[in-house]
C-alpha atoms as a printed R data frame, in Angstrom:
    type eleno elety resid chain resno       x      y        z
1   ATOM     1    CA   UNK     A     1 -61.940 22.376  -97.287
2   ATOM     2    CA   UNK     A     2 -60.410 22.609 -100.760
3   ATOM     3    CA   UNK     A     3 -62.216 21.041 -103.680
4   ATOM     4    CA   UNK     A     4 -60.754 21.187 -107.162
5   ATOM     5    CA   UNK     A     5 -62.755 22.555 -110.085
6   ATOM     6    CA   UNK     A     6 -61.395 19.755 -112.276
7   ATOM     7    CA   UNK     A     7 -63.594 17.382 -110.305
8   ATOM     8    CA   UNK     A     8 -66.784 19.410 -110.498
9   ATOM     9    CA   UNK     A     9 -66.340 21.238 -107.191
10  ATOM    10    CA   UNK     A    10 -65.225 24.696 -106.142
11  ATOM    11    CA   UNK     A    11 -63.383 26.620 -103.421
12  ATOM    12    CA   UNK     A    12 -64.432 29.727 -101.575
13  ATOM    13    CA   UNK     A    13 -62.547 32.990 -101.918
14  ATOM    14    CA   UNK     A    14 -62.410 33.419  -98.144
15  ATOM    15    CA   UNK     A    15 -60.426 30.195  -97.951
16  ATOM    16    CA   UNK     A    16 -57.399 32.150  -99.217
17  ATOM    17    CA   UNK     A    17 -57.445 35.538  -97.460
18  ATOM    18    CA   UNK     A    18 -53.821 36.345  -98.344
19  ATOM    19    CA   UNK     A    19 -53.870 35.189 -101.964
20  ATOM    20    CA   UNK     A    20 -54.924 37.168 -105.007
21  ATOM    21    CA   UNK     A    21 -57.028 35.563 -107.743
22  ATOM    22    CA   UNK     A    22 -54.076 34.368 -109.855
23  ATOM    23    CA   UNK     A    23 -52.278 32.890 -106.859
24  ATOM    24    CA   UNK     A    24 -55.363 31.026 -105.628
25  ATOM    25    CA   UNK     A    25 -56.041 29.751 -109.158
26  ATOM    26    CA   UNK     A    26 -52.465 28.484 -109.486
27  ATOM    27    CA   UNK     A    27 -52.661 26.804 -106.087
28  ATOM    28    CA   UNK     A    28 -55.850 24.943 -106.960
29  ATOM    29    CA   UNK     A    29 -54.541 23.944 -110.378
30  ATOM    30    CA   UNK     A    30 -51.383 22.553 -108.804
31  ATOM    31    CA   UNK     A    31 -53.268 20.656 -106.134
32  ATOM    32    CA   UNK     A    32 -55.622 19.114 -108.692
33  ATOM    33    CA   UNK     A    33 -52.650 17.519 -110.461
34  ATOM    34    CA   UNK     A    34 -51.669 15.582 -107.378
35  ATOM    35    CA   UNK     A    35 -54.669 14.819 -105.202
36  ATOM    36    CA   UNK     A    36 -58.441 14.984 -104.950
37  ATOM    37    CA   UNK     A    37 -58.501 14.479 -101.189
38  ATOM    38    CA   UNK     A    38 -59.201 17.203  -98.649
39  ATOM    39    CA   UNK     A    39 -56.138 16.189  -96.703
40  ATOM    40    CA   UNK     A    40 -52.435 15.995  -97.401
41  ATOM    41    CA   UNK     A    41 -49.449 13.959  -96.298
42  ATOM    42    CA   UNK     A    42 -45.841 15.026  -95.823
43  ATOM    43    CA   UNK     A    43 -44.990 13.497  -99.197
44  ATOM    44    CA   UNK     A    44 -47.874 15.407 -100.835
45  ATOM    45    CA   UNK     A    45 -46.535 18.717  -99.557
46  ATOM    46    CA   UNK     A    46 -43.041 18.044 -100.876
47  ATOM    47    CA   UNK     A    47 -44.523 17.188 -104.282
48  ATOM    48    CA   UNK     A    48 -47.123 19.951 -104.479
49  ATOM    49    CA   UNK     A    49 -44.862 22.627 -103.015
50  ATOM    50    CA   UNK     A    50 -41.352 21.719 -104.236
51  ATOM    51    CA   UNK     A    51 -39.735 24.993 -103.168
52  ATOM    52    CA   UNK     A    52 -40.743 24.460  -99.557
53  ATOM    53    CA   UNK     A    53 -38.133 21.711  -99.303
54  ATOM    54    CA   UNK     A    54 -37.280 20.988  -95.684
55  ATOM    55    CA   UNK     A    55 -39.824 23.551  -94.531
56  ATOM    56    CA   UNK     A    56 -42.628 21.193  -95.558
57  ATOM    57    CA   UNK     A    57 -41.279 18.506  -93.240
58  ATOM    58    CA   UNK     A    58 -40.892 20.923  -90.334
59  ATOM    59    CA   UNK     A    59 -44.329 22.435  -90.895
60  ATOM    60    CA   UNK     A    60 -46.011 19.048  -91.202
61  ATOM    61    CA   UNK     A    61 -44.346 17.688  -88.065
62  ATOM    62    CA   UNK     A    62 -45.389 20.691  -85.990
63  ATOM    63    CA   UNK     A    63 -48.921 20.744  -87.396
64  ATOM    64    CA   UNK     A    64 -49.263 17.054  -86.667
65  ATOM    65    CA   UNK     A    65 -48.267 17.659  -83.045
66  ATOM    66    CA   UNK     A    66 -50.876 20.381  -82.686
67  ATOM    67    CA   UNK     A    67 -53.546 18.259  -84.350
68  ATOM    68    CA   UNK     A    68 -53.067 15.189  -82.241
69  ATOM    69    CA   UNK     A    69 -50.775 13.804  -79.602
70  ATOM    70    CA   UNK     A    70 -50.474 10.720  -81.762
71  ATOM    71    CA   UNK     A    71 -48.588 10.631  -85.031
72  ATOM    72    CA   UNK     A    72 -50.932 11.227  -87.952
73  ATOM    73    CA   UNK     A    73 -50.300 10.587  -91.628
74  ATOM    74    CA   UNK     A    74 -52.661 13.169  -93.139
75  ATOM    75    CA   UNK     A    75 -53.816 16.668  -92.216
76  ATOM    76    CA   UNK     A    76 -56.519 18.974  -93.624
77  ATOM    77    CA   UNK     A    77 -55.435 21.504  -96.254
78  ATOM    78    CA   UNK     A    78 -56.942 24.259  -94.115
79  ATOM    79    CA   UNK     A    79 -54.033 23.917  -91.698
80  ATOM    80    CA   UNK     A    80 -51.523 24.299  -94.505
81  ATOM    81    CA   UNK     A    81 -53.097 27.543  -95.726
82  ATOM    82    CA   UNK     A    82 -53.454 28.783  -92.153
83  ATOM    83    CA   UNK     A    83 -49.775 28.070  -91.516
84  ATOM    84    CA   UNK     A    84 -48.760 30.017  -94.609
85  ATOM    85    CA   UNK     A    85 -50.919 32.969  -93.560
86  ATOM    86    CA   UNK     A    86 -49.389 32.968  -90.088
87  ATOM    87    CA   UNK     A    87 -45.874 32.908  -91.509
88  ATOM    88    CA   UNK     A    88 -46.479 35.894  -93.757
89  ATOM    89    CA   UNK     A    89 -48.417 37.749  -91.059
90  ATOM    90    CA   UNK     A    90 -45.542 37.907  -88.596
91  ATOM    91    CA   UNK     A    91 -44.441 41.547  -88.702
92  ATOM    92    CA   UNK     A    92 -42.380 41.840  -85.503
93  ATOM    93    CA   UNK     A    93 -40.517 39.606  -83.070
94  ATOM    94    CA   UNK     A    94 -40.059 37.327  -86.035
95  ATOM    95    CA   UNK     A    95 -37.561 34.891  -84.607
96  ATOM    96    CA   UNK     A    96 -39.716 34.224  -81.547
97  ATOM    97    CA   UNK     A    97 -42.854 33.959  -83.661
98  ATOM    98    CA   UNK     A    98 -41.291 31.521  -86.098
99  ATOM    99    CA   UNK     A    99 -39.871 29.444  -83.263
100 ATOM   100    CA   UNK     A   100 -43.326 29.206  -81.689
101 ATOM   101    CA   UNK     A   101 -44.792 28.083  -84.996
102 ATOM   102    CA   UNK     A   102 -42.135 25.766  -86.319
103 ATOM   103    CA   UNK     A   103 -39.715 24.957  -83.508
104 ATOM   104    CA   UNK     A   104 -35.943 25.422  -83.630
105 ATOM   105    CA   UNK     A   105 -35.619 24.122  -87.200
106 ATOM   106    CA   UNK     A   106 -37.325 27.053  -88.956
107 ATOM   107    CA   UNK     A   107 -34.014 28.662  -89.953
108 ATOM   108    CA   UNK     A   108 -32.794 25.524  -91.710
109 ATOM   109    CA   UNK     A   109 -36.177 25.157  -93.408
110 ATOM   110    CA   UNK     A   110 -36.305 28.776  -94.534
111 ATOM   111    CA   UNK     A   111 -32.774 28.603  -95.931
112 ATOM   112    CA   UNK     A   112 -33.699 25.389  -97.729
113 ATOM   113    CA   UNK     A   113 -36.538 27.287  -99.433
114 ATOM   114    CA   UNK     A   114 -34.137 30.051 -100.384
115 ATOM   115    CA   UNK     A   115 -31.587 27.548 -101.695
116 ATOM   116    CA   UNK     A   116 -34.072 26.190 -104.228
117 ATOM   117    CA   UNK     A   117 -35.585 29.523 -105.195
118 ATOM   118    CA   UNK     A   118 -32.318 31.474 -105.447
119 ATOM   119    CA   UNK     A   119 -30.195 28.605 -106.820
120 ATOM   120    CA   UNK     A   120 -27.673 28.901 -103.991
121 ATOM   121    CA   UNK     A   121 -24.589 26.722 -103.807
122 ATOM   122    CA   UNK     A   122 -23.969 24.566 -100.741
123 ATOM   123    CA   UNK     A   123 -21.368 27.089  -99.577
124 ATOM   124    CA   UNK     A   124 -23.825 29.969  -99.964
125 ATOM   125    CA   UNK     A   125 -26.524 27.994  -98.158
126 ATOM   126    CA   UNK     A   126 -24.288 27.415  -95.121
127 ATOM   127    CA   UNK     A   127 -23.238 31.075  -95.111
128 ATOM   128    CA   UNK     A   128 -26.849 32.261  -95.216
129 ATOM   129    CA   UNK     A   129 -27.816 29.908  -92.398
130 ATOM   130    CA   UNK     A   130 -24.893 31.100  -90.294
131 ATOM   131    CA   UNK     A   131 -25.815 34.774  -90.469
132 ATOM   132    CA   UNK     A   132 -29.523 34.016  -90.028
133 ATOM   133    CA   UNK     A   133 -28.634 32.468  -86.676
134 ATOM   134    CA   UNK     A   134 -26.739 35.593  -85.596
135 ATOM   135    CA   UNK     A   135 -28.859 38.305  -87.226
136 ATOM   136    CA   UNK     A   136 -29.533 40.472  -84.169
137 ATOM   137    CA   UNK     A   137 -31.299 43.148  -86.214
138 ATOM   138    CA   UNK     A   138 -33.719 40.590  -87.755
139 ATOM   139    CA   UNK     A   139 -33.180 42.342  -91.099
140 ATOM   140    CA   UNK     A   140 -32.458 39.109  -92.934
141 ATOM   141    CA   UNK     A   141 -35.339 37.312  -91.243
142 ATOM   142    CA   UNK     A   142 -37.629 40.168  -92.239
143 ATOM   143    CA   UNK     A   143 -36.471 39.973  -95.850
144 ATOM   144    CA   UNK     A   144 -36.967 36.224  -96.111
145 ATOM   145    CA   UNK     A   145 -40.336 36.058  -94.356
146 ATOM   146    CA   UNK     A   146 -42.195 39.359  -94.539
147 ATOM   147    CA   UNK     A   147 -41.015 41.080  -97.701
148 ATOM   148    CA   UNK     A   148 -41.384 40.367 -101.398
149 ATOM   149    CA   UNK     A   149 -39.351 37.183 -101.172
150 ATOM   150    CA   UNK     A   150 -41.765 35.843  -98.553
151 ATOM   151    CA   UNK     A   151 -44.619 35.963 -101.038
152 ATOM   152    CA   UNK     A   152 -42.584 33.826 -103.412
153 ATOM   153    CA   UNK     A   153 -41.392 31.423 -100.735
154 ATOM   154    CA   UNK     A   154 -44.793 30.958  -99.107
155 ATOM   155    CA   UNK     A   155 -47.473 31.761 -101.684
156 ATOM   156    CA   UNK     A   156 -45.744 31.382 -105.028
157 ATOM   157    CA   UNK     A   157 -43.863 28.084 -104.884
158 ATOM   158    CA   UNK     A   158 -45.062 27.071 -108.332
159 ATOM   159    CA   UNK     A   159 -42.909 27.150 -111.428
160 ATOM   160    CA   UNK     A   160 -45.755 28.534 -113.540
161 ATOM   161    CA   UNK     A   161 -45.946 31.713 -111.477
162 ATOM   162    CA   UNK     A   162 -42.222 32.083 -110.905
163 ATOM   163    CA   UNK     A   163 -41.599 31.982 -114.640
164 ATOM   164    CA   UNK     A   164 -44.134 34.785 -115.151
165 ATOM   165    CA   UNK     A   165 -42.492 37.037 -112.577
166 ATOM   166    CA   UNK     A   166 -40.917 40.075 -114.246
167 ATOM   167    CA   UNK     A   167 -38.446 40.635 -111.405
168 ATOM   168    CA   UNK     A   168 -36.232 37.828 -110.096
169 ATOM   169    CA   UNK     A   169 -35.939 37.337 -106.318
170 ATOM   170    CA   UNK     A   170 -32.380 38.669 -106.497
171 ATOM   171    CA   UNK     A   171 -31.976 41.500 -108.959
172 ATOM   172    CA   UNK     A   172 -29.329 41.019 -111.608
173 ATOM   173    CA   UNK     A   173 -26.209 43.072 -111.004
174 ATOM   174    CA   UNK     A   174 -25.336 45.585 -113.716
175 ATOM   175    CA   UNK     A   175 -21.725 44.558 -114.082
176 ATOM   176    CA   UNK     A   176 -19.636 41.493 -113.279
177 ATOM   177    CA   UNK     A   177 -18.746 40.820 -109.673
178 ATOM   178    CA   UNK     A   178 -15.798 38.707 -108.584
179 ATOM   179    CA   UNK     A   179 -16.225 39.507 -104.900
180 ATOM   180    CA   UNK     A   180 -19.898 39.134 -103.929
181 ATOM   181    CA   UNK     A   181 -21.474 35.696 -103.592
182 ATOM   182    CA   UNK     A   182 -25.241 35.295 -103.980
183 ATOM   183    CA   UNK     A   183 -25.591 34.730 -100.246
184 ATOM   184    CA   UNK     A   184 -23.720 37.955  -99.461
185 ATOM   185    CA   UNK     A   185 -25.944 39.831 -101.909
186 ATOM   186    CA   UNK     A   186 -29.026 38.573 -100.068
187 ATOM   187    CA   UNK     A   187 -27.574 39.717  -96.740
188 ATOM   188    CA   UNK     A   188 -26.476 43.146  -97.959
189 ATOM   189    CA   UNK     A   189 -29.836 43.788  -99.611
190 ATOM   190    CA   UNK     A   190 -31.542 42.935  -96.338
191 ATOM   191    CA   UNK     A   191 -29.634 45.690  -94.542
192 ATOM   192    CA   UNK     A   192 -30.048 48.561  -97.005
193 ATOM   193    CA   UNK     A   193 -33.256 50.549  -97.612
194 ATOM   194    CA   UNK     A   194 -35.905 48.780  -99.692
195 ATOM   195    CA   UNK     A   195 -35.709 51.312 -102.526
196 ATOM   196    CA   UNK     A   196 -32.010 50.467 -103.040
197 ATOM   197    CA   UNK     A   197 -32.317 46.668 -103.239
198 ATOM   198    CA   UNK     A   198 -33.003 46.195 -106.936
199 ATOM   199    CA   UNK     A   199 -30.631 48.148 -109.175
200 ATOM   200    CA   UNK     A   200 -26.902 47.846 -108.503
201 ATOM   201    CA   UNK     A   201 -24.484 49.423 -110.972
202 ATOM   202    CA   UNK     A   202 -20.743 48.776 -110.940
203 ATOM   203    CA   UNK     A   203 -19.086 52.213 -110.980
204 ATOM   204    CA   UNK     A   204 -15.518 51.157 -110.156
205 ATOM   205    CA   UNK     A   205 -13.589 47.918 -110.409
206 ATOM   206    CA   UNK     A   206  -9.878 47.214 -110.373
207 ATOM   207    CA   UNK     A   207 -10.528 44.678 -113.146
208 ATOM   208    CA   UNK     A   208 -11.928 47.427 -115.386
209 ATOM   209    CA   UNK     A   209 -10.343 50.662 -114.139
210 ATOM   210    CA   UNK     A   210  -7.000 49.498 -112.763
211 ATOM   211    CA   UNK     A   211  -5.361 50.406 -109.451
212 ATOM   212    CA   UNK     A   212  -5.751 54.164 -109.606
213 ATOM   213    CA   UNK     A   213  -7.054 56.121 -106.621
214 ATOM   214    CA   UNK     A   214  -7.515 59.187 -108.838
215 ATOM   215    CA   UNK     A   215  -9.833 57.127 -111.060
216 ATOM   216    CA   UNK     A   216 -11.614 55.700 -108.020
217 ATOM   217    CA   UNK     A   217 -12.214 59.188 -106.591
218 ATOM   218    CA   UNK     A   218 -13.554 60.440 -109.903
219 ATOM   219    CA   UNK     A   219 -15.912 57.465 -110.301
220 ATOM   220    CA   UNK     A   220 -17.358 57.531 -106.778
221 ATOM   221    CA   UNK     A   221 -17.506 61.263 -105.989
222 ATOM   222    CA   UNK     A   222 -21.112 62.407 -105.630
223 ATOM   223    CA   UNK     A   223 -22.602 59.129 -106.946
224 ATOM   224    CA   UNK     A   224 -24.961 58.605 -104.017
225 ATOM   225    CA   UNK     A   225 -25.452 55.484 -101.844
226 ATOM   226    CA   UNK     A   226 -22.946 52.779 -102.654
227 ATOM   227    CA   UNK     A   227 -21.301 49.577 -101.470
228 ATOM   228    CA   UNK     A   228 -17.506 49.240 -101.379
229 ATOM   229    CA   UNK     A   229 -16.067 45.731 -101.238
230 ATOM   230    CA   UNK     A   230 -12.394 44.734 -101.219
231 ATOM   231    CA   UNK     A   231 -10.458 41.475 -101.337
232 ATOM   232    CA   UNK     A   232  -7.022 41.417  -99.736
233 ATOM   233    CA   UNK     A   233  -3.983 39.447 -100.828
234 ATOM   234    CA   UNK     A   234  -4.710 37.134  -97.866
235 ATOM   235    CA   UNK     A   235  -8.184 36.396  -99.296
236 ATOM   236    CA   UNK     A   236 -10.246 38.391  -96.809
237 ATOM   237    CA   UNK     A   237 -13.339 39.999  -98.390
238 ATOM   238    CA   UNK     A   238 -15.108 42.879  -96.630
239 ATOM   239    CA   UNK     A   239 -16.386 46.409  -97.140
240 ATOM   240    CA   UNK     A   240 -18.898 49.057  -96.203
241 ATOM   241    CA   UNK     A   241 -22.234 50.587  -97.149
242 ATOM   242    CA   UNK     A   242 -22.229 54.392  -97.555
243 ATOM   243    CA   UNK     A   243 -25.779 55.659  -97.047
244 ATOM   244    CA   UNK     A   244 -25.034 59.087  -98.594
245 ATOM   245    CA   UNK     A   245 -22.140 58.034 -100.779
246 ATOM   246    CA   UNK     A   246 -18.730 59.700 -100.832
247 ATOM   247    CA   UNK     A   247 -17.913 63.340 -101.553
248 ATOM   248    CA   UNK     A   248 -14.388 64.662 -101.991
249 ATOM   249    CA   UNK     A   249 -13.576 67.030  -99.150
250 ATOM   250    CA   UNK     A   250 -12.433 67.154  -95.507
251 ATOM   251    CA   UNK     A   251 -15.888 66.369  -94.028
252 ATOM   252    CA   UNK     A   252 -17.790 63.181  -93.178
253 ATOM   253    CA   UNK     A   253 -21.066 62.162  -94.821
254 ATOM   254    CA   UNK     A   254 -23.710 59.579  -93.956
255 ATOM   255    CA   UNK     A   255 -25.885 58.495  -91.039
256 ATOM   256    CA   UNK     A   256 -26.743 55.465  -88.900
257 ATOM   257    CA   UNK     A   257 -27.832 53.505  -91.994
258 ATOM   258    CA   UNK     A   258 -24.137 53.031  -92.819
259 ATOM   259    CA   UNK     A   259 -22.587 49.705  -91.862
260 ATOM   260    CA   UNK     A   260 -19.478 47.561  -92.236
261 ATOM   261    CA   UNK     A   261 -19.582 43.968  -93.414
262 ATOM   262    CA   UNK     A   262 -17.492 40.864  -93.884
263 ATOM   263    CA   UNK     A   263 -17.970 38.310  -96.682
264 ATOM   264    CA   UNK     A   264 -14.942 36.013  -96.243
265 ATOM   265    CA   UNK     A   265 -14.149 34.120  -94.024
266 ATOM   266    CA   UNK     A   266 -17.768 34.559  -92.860
267 ATOM   267    CA   UNK     A   267 -20.682 36.837  -93.696
268 ATOM   268    CA   UNK     A   268 -21.322 39.349  -90.928
269 ATOM   269    CA   UNK     A   269 -22.753 42.862  -90.657
270 ATOM   270    CA   UNK     A   270 -21.460 45.427  -88.146
271 ATOM   271    CA   UNK     A   271 -23.813 48.249  -87.240
272 ATOM   272    CA   UNK     A   272 -22.885 51.805  -86.126
273 ATOM   273    CA   UNK     A   273 -22.733 52.487  -82.398
274 ATOM   274    CA   UNK     A   274 -24.124 56.031  -82.587
275 ATOM   275    CA   UNK     A   275 -21.290 57.360  -80.405
276 ATOM   276    CA   UNK     A   276 -20.221 59.793  -83.131
277 ATOM   277    CA   UNK     A   277 -21.007 60.819  -86.704
278 ATOM   278    CA   UNK     A   278 -17.711 59.846  -88.318
279 ATOM   279    CA   UNK     A   279 -19.123 57.892  -91.214
280 ATOM   280    CA   UNK     A   280 -18.002 58.154  -94.839
281 ATOM   281    CA   UNK     A   281 -14.851 60.072  -95.766
282 ATOM   282    CA   UNK     A   282 -13.062 60.765  -99.068
283 ATOM   283    CA   UNK     A   283 -10.147 63.173  -99.410
284 ATOM   284    CA   UNK     A   284  -7.143 63.725 -101.660
285 ATOM   285    CA   UNK     A   285  -4.071 65.968 -101.915
286 ATOM   286    CA   UNK     A   286  -4.095 67.169  -98.301
287 ATOM   287    CA   UNK     A   287  -0.991 67.745  -96.202
288 ATOM   288    CA   UNK     A   288  -2.514 67.648  -92.720
289 ATOM   289    CA   UNK     A   289  -5.527 65.339  -93.219
290 ATOM   290    CA   UNK     A   290  -5.773 61.630  -94.155
291 ATOM   291    CA   UNK     A   291  -5.830 61.054  -97.892
292 ATOM   292    CA   UNK     A   292  -8.006 58.156  -98.989
293 ATOM   293    CA   UNK     A   293 -11.461 56.599  -98.722
294 ATOM   294    CA   UNK     A   294 -12.706 55.322  -95.393
295 ATOM   295    CA   UNK     A   295 -15.502 54.974  -92.897
296 ATOM   296    CA   UNK     A   296 -15.776 55.298  -89.139
297 ATOM   297    CA   UNK     A   297 -12.343 56.583  -88.186
298 ATOM   298    CA   UNK     A   298  -9.740 59.329  -88.219
299 ATOM   299    CA   UNK     A   299  -5.960 59.779  -88.337
300 ATOM   300    CA   UNK     A   300  -4.441 56.302  -87.893
301 ATOM   301    CA   UNK     A   301  -7.496 54.482  -86.463
302 ATOM   302    CA   UNK     A   302  -9.938 53.255  -89.121
303 ATOM   303    CA   UNK     A   303 -12.031 50.060  -89.168
304 ATOM   304    CA   UNK     A   304 -11.935 50.366  -92.970
305 ATOM   305    CA   UNK     A   305  -9.698 52.721  -94.969
306 ATOM   306    CA   UNK     A   306  -8.160 52.660  -98.444
307 ATOM   307    CA   UNK     A   307  -5.037 54.751  -98.777
308 ATOM   308    CA   UNK     A   308  -4.502 57.280 -101.555
309 ATOM   309    CA   UNK     A   309  -1.514 55.122 -102.558
310 ATOM   310    CA   UNK     A   310  -4.279 52.564 -103.276
311 ATOM   311    CA   UNK     A   311  -2.271 49.367 -102.899
312 ATOM   312    CA   UNK     A   312  -2.670 49.352  -99.117
313 ATOM   313    CA   UNK     A   313  -5.402 49.871  -96.576
314 ATOM   314    CA   UNK     A   314  -6.096 50.011  -92.847
315 ATOM   315    CA   UNK     A   315  -8.502 47.954  -90.721
316 ATOM   316    CA   UNK     A   316  -8.037 48.420  -86.988
317 ATOM   317    CA   UNK     A   317 -10.303 46.254  -84.791
318 ATOM   318    CA   UNK     A   318 -11.234 48.986  -82.300
319 ATOM   319    CA   UNK     A   319 -13.471 51.848  -83.443
320 ATOM   320    CA   UNK     A   320 -15.996 53.849  -81.455
321 ATOM   321    CA   UNK     A   321 -18.102 54.397  -84.585
322 ATOM   322    CA   UNK     A   322 -19.038 50.761  -85.270
323 ATOM   323    CA   UNK     A   323 -19.420 47.446  -83.494
324 ATOM   324    CA   UNK     A   324 -16.114 45.752  -82.798
325 ATOM   325    CA   UNK     A   325 -14.849 43.998  -85.907
326 ATOM   326    CA   UNK     A   326 -11.574 42.751  -87.335
327 ATOM   327    CA   UNK     A   327 -12.339 42.822  -91.040
328 ATOM   328    CA   UNK     A   328  -8.888 42.176  -92.511
329 ATOM   329    CA   UNK     A   329  -7.367 40.060  -89.757
330 ATOM   330    CA   UNK     A   330  -4.488 42.549  -89.739
331 ATOM   331    CA   UNK     A   331  -4.201 46.285  -89.137
332 ATOM   332    CA   UNK     A   332  -2.604 46.896  -92.547
333 ATOM   333    CA   UNK     A   333  -3.693 45.002  -95.637
334 ATOM   334    CA   UNK     A   334  -2.768 44.838  -99.308
335 ATOM   335    CA   UNK     A   335  -5.533 45.123 -101.919
336 ATOM   336    CA   UNK     A   336  -5.964 42.314 -104.430
337 ATOM   337    CA   UNK     A   337  -9.293 43.473 -105.950
338 ATOM   338    CA   UNK     A   338 -11.864 46.172 -105.268
339 ATOM   339    CA   UNK     A   339 -15.414 46.933 -106.471
340 ATOM   340    CA   UNK     A   340 -17.765 49.850 -105.812
341 ATOM   341    CA   UNK     A   341 -21.493 49.429 -106.529
342 ATOM   342    CA   UNK     A   342 -23.905 52.349 -106.749
343 ATOM   343    CA   UNK     A   343 -27.180 51.116 -105.268
344 ATOM   344    CA   UNK     A   344 -29.293 54.197 -105.847
345 ATOM   345    CA   UNK     A   345 -30.340 55.979 -109.041
346 ATOM   346    CA   UNK     A   346 -27.657 57.879 -111.005
347 ATOM   347    CA   UNK     A   347 -27.200 61.459 -109.762
348 ATOM   348    CA   UNK     A   348 -28.823 64.201 -111.806
349 ATOM   349    CA   UNK     A   349 -26.381 66.098 -113.980
350 ATOM   350    CA   UNK     A   350 -26.314 69.856 -113.587
351 ATOM   351    CA   UNK     A   351 -26.881 71.774 -116.802
352 ATOM   352    CA   UNK     A   352 -23.803 73.647 -117.934
353 ATOM   353    CA   UNK     A   353 -24.483 77.367 -118.050
354 ATOM   354    CA   UNK     A   354 -23.195 79.721 -120.721
355 ATOM   355    CA   UNK     A   355 -20.150 81.797 -119.857
356 ATOM   356    CA   UNK     A   356 -22.309 84.860 -120.628
357 ATOM   357    CA   UNK     A   357 -24.733 83.875 -117.846
358 ATOM   358    CA   UNK     A   358 -21.904 83.155 -115.430
359 ATOM   359    CA   UNK     A   359 -20.180 86.494 -116.169
360 ATOM   360    CA   UNK     A   360 -22.630 89.391 -116.833
361 ATOM   361    CA   UNK     A   361 -19.684 91.752 -117.373
362 ATOM   362    CA   UNK     A   362 -18.595 89.735 -120.399
363 ATOM   363    CA   UNK     A   363 -22.071 90.142 -121.893
364 ATOM   364    CA   UNK     A   364 -22.026 93.895 -121.191
365 ATOM   365    CA   UNK     A   365 -18.659 94.301 -122.934
366 ATOM   366    CA   UNK     A   366 -19.977 92.503 -126.013
367 ATOM   367    CA   UNK     A   367 -23.001 94.791 -126.116
368 ATOM   368    CA   UNK     A   368 -20.804 97.934 -125.794
369 ATOM   369    CA   UNK     A   369 -18.623 96.676 -128.646
370 ATOM   370    CA   UNK     A   370 -21.739 96.260 -130.801
371 ATOM   371    CA   UNK     A   371 -21.310 92.510 -131.197
372 ATOM   372    CA   UNK     A   372 -24.421 90.619 -132.299
373 ATOM   373    CA   UNK     A   373 -25.770 87.900 -129.944
374 ATOM   374    CA   UNK     A   374 -26.166 84.896 -132.281
375 ATOM   375    CA   UNK     A   375 -26.920 82.387 -129.478
376 ATOM   376    CA   UNK     A   376 -29.736 84.314 -127.805
377 ATOM   377    CA   UNK     A   377 -32.557 82.308 -129.381
378 ATOM   378    CA   UNK     A   378 -30.912 78.931 -128.983
379 ATOM   379    CA   UNK     A   379 -29.793 78.700 -125.335
380 ATOM   380    CA   UNK     A   380 -31.848 78.489 -122.178
381 ATOM   381    CA   UNK     A   381 -32.249 81.724 -120.295
382 ATOM   382    CA   UNK     A   382 -30.787 81.954 -116.812
383 ATOM   383    CA   UNK     A   383 -33.381 81.279 -114.099
384 ATOM   384    CA   UNK     A   384 -34.351 84.209 -111.882
385 ATOM   385    CA   UNK     A   385 -32.862 82.270 -108.942
386 ATOM   386    CA   UNK     A   386 -30.609 79.237 -109.348
387 ATOM   387    CA   UNK     A   387 -28.299 77.055 -107.289
388 ATOM   388    CA   UNK     A   388 -25.206 79.155 -107.966
389 ATOM   389    CA   UNK     A   389 -26.952 82.281 -106.732
390 ATOM   390    CA   UNK     A   390 -27.907 80.472 -103.522
391 ATOM   391    CA   UNK     A   391 -24.317 79.439 -102.931
392 ATOM   392    CA   UNK     A   392 -23.102 82.961 -103.409
């Protein structure tokens, strides 16, 4: 089925329907270093495809069962390529599809791939496996099998290609995090829109900005989609994703893309129920309304809320806005550290208009007084219709 060019033979393009030219070339070059046979053993797969790890053993065992009722030592390469194509081609009902292909061990095998590729610690590996087993939305399964990472796990397991990749499997955070493990970053990225998975900028951190709610409000107001993560004095780590960000004022913002999450003691994601639209809230200096930053609550019932006094927060386990969760393990918690990450592009800055454009009467008075307009040729003219006019 596969014959290496190094030995005077060739392979057909149709043999690799899901591989581009560079990927197929790298595959053949790698195979030629290890074998000239048309078949492979379990040991061959582990050597040729090092990032497959435990997945190679699971795949080989299941392929061997399908090939023969008796245990076989070697299988044709065509089955290996076919298996990879099937894995990448699963677009829906992924857990069932993977179970049919690889049995009950596919989660362990997939996490083993991720451990090698993403350089996960043993603790991160166990955490990723735990949430993969309970991922009801299949978001994490989708990310690991059918998105960009799948191409690297299945079709690009070779160091030569990985080193040429311009973008790493997990984008580098712009800023230092003391709260988010690599496993939690994988999980959070799986649950936010694709366009927000690459560039994360740290816009507030107690390590950098101190424990000031005024500073927090200033840094987060109007910054767009963001992730808030807090660590309590009892070493619980949790937070929320704000799909529309936070805006100072007495109204809620966001939609059903918002979610709550836990990182420590275990990684879990809690989706909105859809019962109401009480998502992201940020308010200050009010006498009759809650002052602070929160999501999914009101008055004295919040699944996640940071008080304007900043040192304390609220996390009640019962909220109609989100799935039942007990993020802090206590209804009132004390903050040890807090980070806020903007996951979208920076907001566009509005151009500051001249006072003469904002106040036509001031311009008229200058003209009546015979004052010369020195700035007329240097500043932008007021648009015929602009945002301020619409608001008025």
